[in-house]
XYZ file of C-alpha atoms in Angstrom:
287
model
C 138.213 86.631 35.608
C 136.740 83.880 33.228
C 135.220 81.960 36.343
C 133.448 84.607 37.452
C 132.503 86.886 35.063
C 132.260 86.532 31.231
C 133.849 88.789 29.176
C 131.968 90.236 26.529
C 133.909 92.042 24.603
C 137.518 94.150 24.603
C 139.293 96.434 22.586
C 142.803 97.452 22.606
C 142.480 101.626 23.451
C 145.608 103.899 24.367
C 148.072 101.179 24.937
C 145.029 99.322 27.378
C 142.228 97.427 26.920
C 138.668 98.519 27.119
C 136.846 95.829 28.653
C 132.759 95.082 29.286
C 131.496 92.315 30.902
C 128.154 90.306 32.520
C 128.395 89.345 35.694
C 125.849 86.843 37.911
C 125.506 89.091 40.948
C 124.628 87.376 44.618
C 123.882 91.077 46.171
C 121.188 92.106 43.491
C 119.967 88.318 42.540
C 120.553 89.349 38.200
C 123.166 89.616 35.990
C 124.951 92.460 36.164
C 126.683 94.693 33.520
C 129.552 96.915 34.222
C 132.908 97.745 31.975
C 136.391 97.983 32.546
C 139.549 100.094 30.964
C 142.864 98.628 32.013
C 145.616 101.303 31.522
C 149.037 99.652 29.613
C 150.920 99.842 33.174
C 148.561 96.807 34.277
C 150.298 94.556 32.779
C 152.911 94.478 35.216
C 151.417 95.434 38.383
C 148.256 96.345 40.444
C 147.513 99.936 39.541
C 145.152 102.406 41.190
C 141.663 102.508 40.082
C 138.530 105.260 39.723
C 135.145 103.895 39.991
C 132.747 106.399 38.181
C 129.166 106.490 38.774
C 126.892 107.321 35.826
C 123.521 109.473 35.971
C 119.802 108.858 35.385
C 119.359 106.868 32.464
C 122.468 105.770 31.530
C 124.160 102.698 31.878
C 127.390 100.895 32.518
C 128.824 102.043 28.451
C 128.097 105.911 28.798
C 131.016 107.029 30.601
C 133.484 105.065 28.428
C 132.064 106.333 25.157
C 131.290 109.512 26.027
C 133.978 111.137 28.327
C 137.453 110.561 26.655
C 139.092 109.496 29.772
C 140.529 106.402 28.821
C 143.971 108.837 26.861
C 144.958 110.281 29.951
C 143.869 107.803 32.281
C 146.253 105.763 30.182
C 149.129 108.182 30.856
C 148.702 108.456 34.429
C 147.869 104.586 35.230
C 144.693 104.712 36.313
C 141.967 102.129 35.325
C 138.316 102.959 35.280
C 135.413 101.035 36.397
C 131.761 102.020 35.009
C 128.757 99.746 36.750
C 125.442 99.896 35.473
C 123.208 102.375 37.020
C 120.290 99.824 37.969
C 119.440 96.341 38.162
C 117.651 95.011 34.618
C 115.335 92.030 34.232
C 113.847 92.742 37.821
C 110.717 93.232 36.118
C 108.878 94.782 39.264
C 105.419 96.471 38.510
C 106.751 100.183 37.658
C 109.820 100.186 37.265
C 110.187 101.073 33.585
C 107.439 103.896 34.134
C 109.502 106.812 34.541
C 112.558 108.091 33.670
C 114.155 109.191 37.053
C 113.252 106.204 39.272
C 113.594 102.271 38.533
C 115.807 100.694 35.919
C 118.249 103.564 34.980
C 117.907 105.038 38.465
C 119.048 102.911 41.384
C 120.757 105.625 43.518
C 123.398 103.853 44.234
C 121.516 103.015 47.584
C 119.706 99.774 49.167
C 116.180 99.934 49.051
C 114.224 98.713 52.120
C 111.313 98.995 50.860
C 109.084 96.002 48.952
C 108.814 95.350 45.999
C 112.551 97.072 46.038
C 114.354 95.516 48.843
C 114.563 92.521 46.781
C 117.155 93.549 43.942
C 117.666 97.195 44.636
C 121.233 96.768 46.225
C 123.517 99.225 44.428
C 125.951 99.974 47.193
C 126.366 96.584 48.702
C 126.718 95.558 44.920
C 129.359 97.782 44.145
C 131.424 98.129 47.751
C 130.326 94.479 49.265
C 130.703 92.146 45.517
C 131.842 94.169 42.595
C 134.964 96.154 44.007
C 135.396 93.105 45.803
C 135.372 90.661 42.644
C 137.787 93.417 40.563
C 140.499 93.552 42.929
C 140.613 90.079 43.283
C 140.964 89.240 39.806
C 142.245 92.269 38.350
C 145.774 94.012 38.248
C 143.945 96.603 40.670
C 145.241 98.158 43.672
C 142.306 97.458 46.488
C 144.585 100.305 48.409
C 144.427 102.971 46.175
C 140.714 103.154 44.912
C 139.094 106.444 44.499
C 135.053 107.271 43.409
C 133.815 109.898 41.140
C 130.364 110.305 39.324
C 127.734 112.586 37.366
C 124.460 114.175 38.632
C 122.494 111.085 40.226
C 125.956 109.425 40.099
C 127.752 112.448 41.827
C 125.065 111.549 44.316
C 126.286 108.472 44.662
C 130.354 109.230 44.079
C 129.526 111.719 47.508
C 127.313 109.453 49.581
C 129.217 106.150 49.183
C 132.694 108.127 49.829
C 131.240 109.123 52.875
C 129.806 106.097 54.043
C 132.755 104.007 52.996
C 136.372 106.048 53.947
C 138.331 103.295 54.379
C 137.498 102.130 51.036
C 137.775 105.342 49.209
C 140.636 107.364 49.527
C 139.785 110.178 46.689
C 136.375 111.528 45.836
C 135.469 114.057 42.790
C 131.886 114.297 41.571
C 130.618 116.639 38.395
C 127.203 118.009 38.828
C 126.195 115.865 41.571
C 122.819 115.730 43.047
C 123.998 117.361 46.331
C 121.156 117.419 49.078
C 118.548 114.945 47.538
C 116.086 114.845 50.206
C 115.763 118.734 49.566
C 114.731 117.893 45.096
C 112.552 116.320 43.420
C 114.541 113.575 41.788
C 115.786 112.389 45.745
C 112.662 112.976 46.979
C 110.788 110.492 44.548
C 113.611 107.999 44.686
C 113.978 108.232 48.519
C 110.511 108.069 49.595
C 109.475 104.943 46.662
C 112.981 102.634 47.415
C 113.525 104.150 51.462
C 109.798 104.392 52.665
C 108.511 107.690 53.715
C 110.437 108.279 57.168
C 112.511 111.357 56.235
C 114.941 111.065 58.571
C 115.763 107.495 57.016
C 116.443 109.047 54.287
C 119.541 111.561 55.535
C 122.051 108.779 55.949
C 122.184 109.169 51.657
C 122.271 112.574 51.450
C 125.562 113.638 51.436
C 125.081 117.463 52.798
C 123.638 115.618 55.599
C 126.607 112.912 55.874
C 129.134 116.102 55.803
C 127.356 117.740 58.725
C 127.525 114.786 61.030
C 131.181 113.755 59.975
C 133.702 114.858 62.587
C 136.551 116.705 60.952
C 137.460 116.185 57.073
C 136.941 112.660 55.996
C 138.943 113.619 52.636
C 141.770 116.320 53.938
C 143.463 115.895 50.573
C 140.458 118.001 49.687
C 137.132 116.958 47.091
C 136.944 118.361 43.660
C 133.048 119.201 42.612
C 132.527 120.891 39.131
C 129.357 122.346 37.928
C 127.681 124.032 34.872
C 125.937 127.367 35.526
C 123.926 126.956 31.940
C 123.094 123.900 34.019
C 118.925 123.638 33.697
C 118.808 121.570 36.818
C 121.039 123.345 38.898
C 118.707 125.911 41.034
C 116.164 122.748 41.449
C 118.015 119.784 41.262
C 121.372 119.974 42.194
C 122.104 122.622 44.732
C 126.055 122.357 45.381
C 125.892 125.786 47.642
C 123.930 123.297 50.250
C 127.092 120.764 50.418
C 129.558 123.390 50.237
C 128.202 125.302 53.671
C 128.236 121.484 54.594
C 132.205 121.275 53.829
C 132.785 124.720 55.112
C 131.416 123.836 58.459
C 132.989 120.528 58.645
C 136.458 122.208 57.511
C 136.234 119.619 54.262
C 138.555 121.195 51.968
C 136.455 121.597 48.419
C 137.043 122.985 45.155
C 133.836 123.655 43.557
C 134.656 124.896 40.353
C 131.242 127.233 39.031
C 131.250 126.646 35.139
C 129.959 129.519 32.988
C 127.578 128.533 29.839
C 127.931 124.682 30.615
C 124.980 122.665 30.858
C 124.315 119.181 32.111
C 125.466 116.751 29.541
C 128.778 114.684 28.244
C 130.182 117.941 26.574
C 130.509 119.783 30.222
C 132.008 116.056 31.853
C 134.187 115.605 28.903
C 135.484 119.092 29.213
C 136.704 118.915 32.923
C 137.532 114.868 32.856
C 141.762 115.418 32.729
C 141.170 117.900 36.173
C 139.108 114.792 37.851
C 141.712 112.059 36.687
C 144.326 114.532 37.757
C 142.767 114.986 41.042
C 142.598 111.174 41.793
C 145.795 110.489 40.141
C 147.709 112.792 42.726
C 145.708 111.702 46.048
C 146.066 107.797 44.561
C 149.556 108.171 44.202
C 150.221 109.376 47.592
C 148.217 106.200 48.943
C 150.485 103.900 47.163
């Protein structure tokens, strides 16, 4: 991968290597971050592989500090790709104003709208270039890739599964941001990067995706988990709106309803083994 992306640092982790690396991306016109763990059973062969979408704020080192998946992911073969959540250095007039739209908060969509349009690509970055890029030069099985993500990247684990089948064959998501054109977080994002057509805006909502899909998309079922000490979940989140979405699409889901657990890297890191396990079986099966 030296040719096309440089390699900033690694560290040897559970028999892998924990990997991050910059990137000069055609889709978004900027470098781009994003990080890498390589399992030990890459060393001899392509392996299956979990992109995981981070939420508002963070960036493309969260997940791999934060969740402790890299021990079992390890064990089961499975490496792990984190992106960053926005372009940086686009320097746009706003951007770095708030907290839940701009750099940190890309949505995992492409913007149409000016000044937006311009570098705002995060899903033909990630299913167009980066997936692309990885497979290519990485011991990574382009057949057996599965998505999962967190709040605004649950949003984005759910939307881009949908949107992309063939290129997903497992989805999981853990408090994602389930009908965003019905909060406030989707509703800002949609209307500043999508323009203020509403109905534009329902081909990235995934309750809205899961109504028009015919049949199950994922019939080896989608794993959701959520915190009920959750402070966004009545506002922000609303899983019961995607699961009468799965019901009437007969979508098998598990959505797990957490007692006590809130929002943050102690409720992910407390369910991660069940989502690796969940992607590990369905991945194997695709092999």
């Amino acid at each position: 991968m030296t040719t096309q992306a440089e390699l900033l640092s690694e560290h040897a982790c559970f028999g892998g290597e924990q990997r991050f690396y910059r990137h000069e991306s055609r889709e978004i016109g900027l470098p781009m971050k994003f990080s890498v763990f390589l399992p030990p059973q890459a060393s001899t062969g392509p392996v299956p592989a979990l992109l995981y979408l981070a939420g508002l704020t963070c960036n493309e080192e969260t997940f791999m500090a934060k969740a402790g998946a890299q021990r079992l992911a390890a064990e089961l073969g499975l490496a792990l790709v984190a992106p960053d959540t926005s372009p940086r250095g686009a320097n746009l007039p706003g951007e770095a104003d708030s907290w839940d739209f701009g750099v940190g908060a890309g949505f995992y969509l492409d913007a149409t709208q000016a000044p937006w349009s311009a570098h705002y690509r995060m899903e033909s970055y990630l299913t167009a270039e980066l997936l692309p890029l990885l497979t290519a030069t990485l011991a990574l099985d382009p057949e057996r890739l599965g998505i999962f993500g967190h709040s605004m990247g649950g949003h984005g684990a759910l939307t881009l599964a949908l949107r992309h089948p063939g290129l997903f064959k497992s989805v999981s998501a853990l408090a994602p941001i389930c009908a965003p054109s019905q909060c406030a977080w989707g509703r800002k994002a949609f209307s500043g990067y999508l323009g203020h057509d509403e109905d534009a805006w329902l081909a990235h909502d995934a309750s809205d995706l899961m109504r028009q899909r015919p049949g199950a998309p994922f019939p080896g079922g989608i794993l959701v988990d959520q915190g009920l000490g959750d402070k966004f979940l009545a506002d922000q989140l609303r899983p019961e709106l995607f699961e009468a979405a799965c019901a009437a699409a007969n979508q098998p889901l598990l959505l797990r309803r957490h007692a006590a657990y809130d929002h943050g890297y102690y409720f992910i890191a407390s369910f991660m083994d069940d989502h690796l396990r969940h992607h590990a079986g369905l991945l194997r099966h695709n092999g």
